Amino acid sequence: DGGITQSPKYLFRKEGQNVTLSCEQNLNHDAMYWYRQDPGQGLRLIYYSQIVNDFQKGDIAEGYSVSREKKESFPLTVTSAQKNPTAFYLCATQPTPSSYNEQFFGPGTRLTVL
Amino acid sequence: AQSVTQLDSHVSVSEGTPVLLRCNYSSSYSPSLFWYVQHPNKGLQLLLKYTSAATLVKGINGFEAEFKKSETSFHLTKPSAHMSDAAEYFCVVNSGYSTLTFGKGTMLLVSP
């Protein structure tokens, strides 16, 4: 079954804790992206990676970190430095990083900080 | 620079009536434009895309959009709404940059 897997679906964290969100894909896509979604805000880009072992900051990277050690995986760590981490997090992939290509989205992880 | 403005945060229609979701964009170059749909607590699904071919683009589930360069618009339409169309819709632009720019979304409400 091809696609993008995000786990867990729901995640609860205490303030001051780091937490890692998983994103795995078996589409053989080169590019992967992390977005944050808040009500009425649309999607905002956190980090993206166009090739293994390389990634770039998006518009709201502060308080987040990523790695891209394998083509299939692009985990996102939400650190304690992120002031307001409660949000819906979406991972996306793109076959190649071209303006003509659409992005494909995973089902999302809802993070709640208690 | 690129930007997207979705002109309505909410649109309400009755089942069986036409749907119009409005989107204006700003772009320094010839853009690619996309419409995505999101049902509650789900990921985004591509409805349709424009990439400099035909200006009238047909998508899934009976949706279509027309690219109008002179008006910098890419409005989404459907002749007859179904209850299952109730969701949030995002207009998205890419002007040749590495990343997409999303509008803030339009919530479509469909009443019986």
mmCIF file of C-alpha atoms in Angstrom:
data_model
loop_
_atom_site.group_PDB
_atom_site.id
_atom_site.type_symbol
_atom_site.label_atom_id
_atom_site.label_comp_id
_atom_site.label_asym_id
_atom_site.label_seq_id
_atom_site.Cartn_x
_atom_site.Cartn_y
_atom_site.Cartn_z
ATOM 1 C CA ASP A 1 0.000 0.000 0.000
ATOM 2 C CA GLY A 2 1.757 3.103 -1.208
ATOM 3 C CA GLY A 3 1.621 6.432 0.500
ATOM 4 C CA ILE A 4 2.708 8.653 3.338
ATOM 5 C CA THR A 5 2.476 7.552 6.941
ATOM 6 C CA GLN A 6 2.480 9.906 9.883
ATOM 7 C CA SER A 7 2.536 8.647 13.423
ATOM 8 C CA PRO A 8 1.124 8.989 15.900
ATOM 9 C CA LYS A 9 -2.244 10.475 14.889
ATOM 10 C CA TYR A 10 -2.637 12.207 18.268
ATOM 11 C CA LEU A 11 0.221 13.190 20.570
ATOM 12 C CA PHE A 12 0.192 14.780 23.976
ATOM 13 C CA ARG A 13 3.235 16.435 25.491
ATOM 14 C CA LYS A 14 4.026 18.165 28.724
ATOM 15 C CA GLU A 15 5.596 21.590 28.604
ATOM 16 C CA GLY A 16 9.384 21.447 28.487
ATOM 17 C CA GLN A 17 9.541 18.086 26.714
ATOM 18 C CA ASN A 18 10.889 17.439 23.246
ATOM 19 C CA VAL A 19 8.785 15.240 20.981
ATOM 20 C CA THR A 20 9.451 13.668 17.578
ATOM 21 C CA LEU A 21 6.822 13.282 14.865
ATOM 22 C CA SER A 22 7.340 10.550 12.310
ATOM 23 C CA CYS A 23 6.875 10.832 8.531
ATOM 24 C CA GLU A 24 7.577 7.873 6.263
ATOM 25 C CA GLN A 25 6.938 7.525 2.537
ATOM 26 C CA ASN A 26 7.215 4.672 0.052
ATOM 27 C CA LEU A 27 6.478 6.761 -3.047
ATOM 28 C CA ASN A 28 10.188 7.174 -3.874
ATOM 29 C CA HIS A 29 9.708 10.941 -3.874
ATOM 30 C CA ASP A 30 12.793 13.140 -3.620
ATOM 31 C CA ALA A 31 11.378 16.088 -1.698
ATOM 32 C CA MET A 32 9.699 16.119 1.708
ATOM 33 C CA TYR A 33 8.094 18.944 3.656
ATOM 34 C CA TRP A 34 6.760 19.709 7.128
ATOM 35 C CA TYR A 35 3.883 22.148 7.628
ATOM 36 C CA ARG A 36 2.114 23.475 10.661
ATOM 37 C CA GLN A 37 -1.610 24.223 10.475
ATOM 38 C CA ASP A 38 -3.475 26.483 12.898
ATOM 39 C CA PRO A 39 -7.161 27.432 12.530
ATOM 40 C CA GLY A 40 -7.621 30.258 10.023
ATOM 41 C CA GLN A 41 -3.899 30.397 9.218
ATOM 42 C CA GLY A 42 -3.576 28.057 6.284
ATOM 43 C CA LEU A 43 -0.414 25.963 6.154
ATOM 44 C CA ARG A 44 2.971 27.360 7.123
ATOM 45 C CA LEU A 45 6.236 25.711 6.103
ATOM 46 C CA ILE A 46 8.557 24.574 8.886
ATOM 47 C CA TYR A 47 11.362 22.688 7.086
ATOM 48 C CA TYR A 48 11.889 20.998 3.756
ATOM 49 C CA SER A 49 14.349 18.601 2.193
ATOM 50 C CA GLN A 50 14.978 18.126 -1.511
ATOM 51 C CA ILE A 51 17.649 15.451 -1.164
ATOM 52 C CA VAL A 52 18.948 13.039 1.440
ATOM 53 C CA ASN A 53 21.274 14.603 4.044
ATOM 54 C CA ASP A 54 20.181 18.120 3.143
ATOM 55 C CA PHE A 55 17.356 20.328 4.403
ATOM 56 C CA GLN A 56 16.368 23.992 4.539
ATOM 57 C CA LYS A 57 14.461 26.157 6.979
ATOM 58 C CA GLY A 58 10.996 27.284 6.063
ATOM 59 C CA ASP A 59 9.078 30.298 7.306
ATOM 60 C CA ILE A 60 8.667 29.171 10.932
ATOM 61 C CA ALA A 61 11.664 26.919 11.736
ATOM 62 C CA GLU A 62 12.421 28.302 15.194
ATOM 63 C CA GLY A 63 11.922 25.679 17.887
ATOM 64 C CA TYR A 64 11.930 22.772 15.417
ATOM 65 C CA SER A 65 14.605 20.436 14.044
ATOM 66 C CA VAL A 66 14.675 17.760 11.330
ATOM 67 C CA SER A 67 16.921 15.122 9.809
ATOM 68 C CA ARG A 68 16.942 13.359 6.437
ATOM 69 C CA GLU A 69 19.196 10.340 6.768
ATOM 70 C CA LYS A 70 17.076 8.174 4.471
ATOM 71 C CA LYS A 71 15.014 9.041 1.424
ATOM 72 C CA GLU A 72 11.943 7.448 2.985
ATOM 73 C CA SER A 73 12.013 9.264 6.315
ATOM 74 C CA PHE A 74 11.840 12.895 7.458
ATOM 75 C CA PRO A 75 11.200 13.109 11.223
ATOM 76 C CA LEU A 76 10.352 16.419 12.878
ATOM 77 C CA THR A 77 11.376 17.202 16.460
ATOM 78 C CA VAL A 78 9.410 19.826 18.329
ATOM 79 C CA THR A 79 11.734 21.169 20.993
ATOM 80 C CA SER A 80 10.994 22.900 24.267
ATOM 81 C CA ALA A 81 12.092 26.152 22.580
ATOM 82 C CA GLN A 82 8.904 26.171 20.504
ATOM 83 C CA LYS A 83 6.659 28.579 22.420
ATOM 84 C CA ASN A 84 3.284 27.457 21.151
ATOM 85 C CA PRO A 85 3.572 23.927 19.735
ATOM 86 C CA THR A 86 -0.091 22.891 19.936
ATOM 87 C CA ALA A 87 -1.143 22.490 16.290
ATOM 88 C CA PHE A 88 -1.884 20.044 13.475
ATOM 89 C CA TYR A 89 1.308 18.955 11.704
ATOM 90 C CA LEU A 90 1.291 17.780 8.095
ATOM 91 C CA CYS A 91 4.039 16.036 6.183
ATOM 92 C CA ALA A 92 4.104 16.221 2.392
ATOM 93 C CA THR A 93 6.185 14.801 -0.439
ATOM 94 C CA GLN A 94 6.889 15.813 -4.024
ATOM 95 C CA PRO A 95 8.254 13.563 -6.791
ATOM 96 C CA THR A 96 10.914 16.120 -7.672
ATOM 97 C CA PRO A 97 11.135 19.690 -6.377
ATOM 98 C CA SER A 98 9.514 21.337 -9.402
ATOM 99 C CA SER A 99 6.986 24.148 -9.511
ATOM 100 C CA TYR A 100 4.844 21.987 -11.822
ATOM 101 C CA ASN A 101 4.539 19.103 -9.404
ATOM 102 C CA GLU A 102 1.852 18.923 -6.776
ATOM 103 C CA GLN A 103 2.640 17.874 -3.239
ATOM 104 C CA PHE A 104 1.133 14.769 -1.653
ATOM 105 C CA PHE A 105 0.055 14.974 1.970
ATOM 106 C CA GLY A 106 0.040 12.541 4.851
ATOM 107 C CA PRO A 107 -2.902 12.226 7.273
ATOM 108 C CA GLY A 108 -1.355 14.536 9.881
ATOM 109 C CA THR A 109 -0.450 14.451 13.575
ATOM 110 C CA ARG A 110 -2.322 16.551 16.102
ATOM 111 C CA LEU A 111 0.018 17.676 18.881
ATOM 112 C CA THR A 112 -1.382 19.006 22.135
ATOM 113 C CA VAL A 113 0.793 20.458 24.868
ATOM 114 C CA LEU A 114 -0.665 20.009 28.323
ATOM 115 C CA ALA B 1 7.476 37.158 -4.374
ATOM 116 C CA GLN B 2 4.267 35.177 -4.414
ATOM 117 C CA SER B 3 1.075 35.369 -2.401
ATOM 118 C CA VAL B 4 -2.466 34.033 -2.388
ATOM 119 C CA THR B 5 -5.677 35.626 -1.150
ATOM 120 C CA GLN B 6 -8.810 33.572 -0.635
ATOM 121 C CA LEU B 7 -11.531 36.159 -0.608
ATOM 122 C CA ASP B 8 -14.006 34.332 1.641
ATOM 123 C CA SER B 9 -13.232 32.550 4.888
ATOM 124 C CA HIS B 10 -16.641 30.803 4.805
ATOM 125 C CA VAL B 11 -19.097 30.052 1.997
ATOM 126 C CA SER B 12 -22.554 28.588 2.619
ATOM 127 C CA VAL B 13 -24.621 26.912 -0.119
ATOM 128 C CA SER B 14 -27.605 24.621 -0.327
ATOM 129 C CA GLU B 15 -27.276 21.130 -1.734
ATOM 130 C CA GLY B 16 -27.796 21.188 -5.500
ATOM 131 C CA THR B 17 -26.802 24.856 -5.963
ATOM 132 C CA PRO B 18 -23.577 26.120 -7.581
ATOM 133 C CA VAL B 19 -20.346 26.571 -5.663
ATOM 134 C CA LEU B 20 -17.897 29.456 -6.184
ATOM 135 C CA LEU B 21 -14.724 29.745 -4.104
ATOM 136 C CA ARG B 22 -12.626 32.772 -4.979
ATOM 137 C CA CYS B 23 -8.844 32.986 -5.153
ATOM 138 C CA ASN B 24 -6.530 35.789 -6.268
ATOM 139 C CA TYR B 25 -2.790 35.411 -6.540
ATOM 140 C CA SER B 26 0.284 37.580 -6.865
ATOM 141 C CA SER B 27 3.317 36.280 -8.695
ATOM 142 C CA SER B 28 6.518 37.618 -10.249
ATOM 143 C CA TYR B 29 6.615 34.785 -12.781
ATOM 144 C CA SER B 30 4.182 32.503 -14.573
ATOM 145 C CA PRO B 31 2.685 30.538 -11.718
ATOM 146 C CA SER B 32 1.496 27.019 -11.186
ATOM 147 C CA LEU B 33 -1.762 27.040 -9.233
ATOM 148 C CA PHE B 34 -3.449 24.316 -7.236
ATOM 149 C CA TRP B 35 -6.651 23.734 -5.300
ATOM 150 C CA TYR B 36 -6.624 21.285 -2.406
ATOM 151 C CA VAL B 37 -9.475 20.036 -0.201
ATOM 152 C CA GLN B 38 -9.212 19.047 3.462
ATOM 153 C CA HIS B 39 -11.835 17.171 5.440
ATOM 154 C CA PRO B 40 -11.714 17.505 9.255
ATOM 155 C CA ASN B 41 -8.573 16.077 10.858
ATOM 156 C CA LYS B 42 -7.340 14.728 7.518
ATOM 157 C CA GLY B 43 -4.529 15.514 5.140
ATOM 158 C CA LEU B 44 -4.944 17.601 2.001
ATOM 159 C CA GLN B 45 -6.109 16.084 -1.282
ATOM 160 C CA LEU B 46 -5.392 17.629 -4.678
ATOM 161 C CA LEU B 47 -8.528 18.723 -6.559
ATOM 162 C CA LEU B 48 -6.876 20.179 -9.641
ATOM 163 C CA LYS B 49 -3.818 22.062 -10.918
ATOM 164 C CA TYR B 50 -2.909 24.631 -13.559
ATOM 165 C CA THR B 51 0.581 24.535 -15.042
ATOM 166 C CA SER B 52 0.414 26.839 -18.110
ATOM 167 C CA ALA B 53 -1.548 24.510 -20.380
ATOM 168 C CA ALA B 54 -5.345 24.953 -20.832
ATOM 169 C CA THR B 55 -6.728 27.843 -18.794
ATOM 170 C CA LEU B 56 -9.888 25.906 -17.858
ATOM 171 C CA VAL B 57 -8.852 23.036 -15.632
ATOM 172 C CA LYS B 58 -11.110 20.141 -14.696
ATOM 173 C CA GLY B 59 -10.540 18.278 -11.470
ATOM 174 C CA ILE B 60 -11.994 15.490 -9.411
ATOM 175 C CA ASN B 61 -15.552 15.334 -8.044
ATOM 176 C CA GLY B 62 -16.926 17.734 -10.670
ATOM 177 C CA PHE B 63 -14.819 20.738 -9.681
ATOM 178 C CA GLU B 64 -13.155 23.033 -12.186
ATOM 179 C CA ALA B 65 -11.184 26.270 -12.122
ATOM 180 C CA GLU B 66 -10.322 28.931 -14.680
ATOM 181 C CA PHE B 67 -6.962 30.691 -14.784
ATOM 182 C CA LYS B 68 -7.437 34.385 -15.681
ATOM 183 C CA LYS B 69 -4.093 36.117 -16.002
ATOM 184 C CA SER B 70 -5.601 39.578 -16.570
ATOM 185 C CA GLU B 71 -7.523 39.288 -13.289
ATOM 186 C CA THR B 72 -4.835 37.268 -11.444
ATOM 187 C CA SER B 73 -7.589 34.911 -10.385
ATOM 188 C CA PHE B 74 -8.073 31.155 -10.128
ATOM 189 C CA HIS B 75 -11.623 30.671 -8.841
ATOM 190 C CA LEU B 76 -12.957 27.185 -8.080
ATOM 191 C CA THR B 77 -16.470 26.241 -9.209
ATOM 192 C CA LYS B 78 -18.856 23.307 -9.191
ATOM 193 C CA PRO B 79 -22.309 23.304 -10.834
ATOM 194 C CA SER B 80 -24.125 21.443 -8.070
ATOM 195 C CA ALA B 81 -23.009 21.024 -4.458
ATOM 196 C CA HIS B 82 -23.232 17.725 -2.600
ATOM 197 C CA MET B 83 -23.258 17.271 1.141
ATOM 198 C CA SER B 84 -19.939 15.454 0.828
ATOM 199 C CA ASP B 85 -18.335 18.652 -0.550
ATOM 200 C CA ALA B 86 -18.452 20.250 2.900
ATOM 201 C CA ALA B 87 -14.791 20.755 3.787
ATOM 202 C CA GLU B 88 -12.019 23.357 3.805
ATOM 203 C CA TYR B 89 -10.484 24.371 0.479
ATOM 204 C CA PHE B 90 -7.023 25.826 -0.085
ATOM 205 C CA CYS B 91 -5.737 27.762 -3.077
ATOM 206 C CA VAL B 92 -1.980 27.351 -3.564
ATOM 207 C CA VAL B 93 0.590 29.073 -5.803
ATOM 208 C CA ASN B 94 4.100 28.223 -6.934
ATOM 209 C CA SER B 95 5.967 30.760 -9.050
ATOM 210 C CA GLY B 96 9.111 28.738 -9.599
ATOM 211 C CA TYR B 97 10.352 28.872 -6.049
ATOM 212 C CA SER B 98 11.231 25.774 -4.089
ATOM 213 C CA THR B 99 8.130 26.025 -1.949
ATOM 214 C CA LEU B 100 4.375 26.530 -2.139
ATOM 215 C CA THR B 101 2.391 29.452 -0.735
ATOM 216 C CA PHE B 102 -1.016 28.556 0.710
ATOM 217 C CA GLY B 103 -4.081 30.724 1.092
ATOM 218 C CA LYS B 104 -5.717 30.813 4.519
ATOM 219 C CA GLY B 105 -8.528 28.530 3.385
ATOM 220 C CA THR B 106 -12.264 28.746 2.664
ATOM 221 C CA MET B 107 -14.662 26.625 4.679
ATOM 222 C CA LEU B 108 -17.520 25.355 2.494
ATOM 223 C CA LEU B 109 -20.751 24.640 4.352
ATOM 224 C CA VAL B 110 -23.480 22.684 2.524
ATOM 225 C CA SER B 111 -27.001 22.606 3.915
ATOM 226 C CA PRO B 112 -29.712 20.095 2.939
#
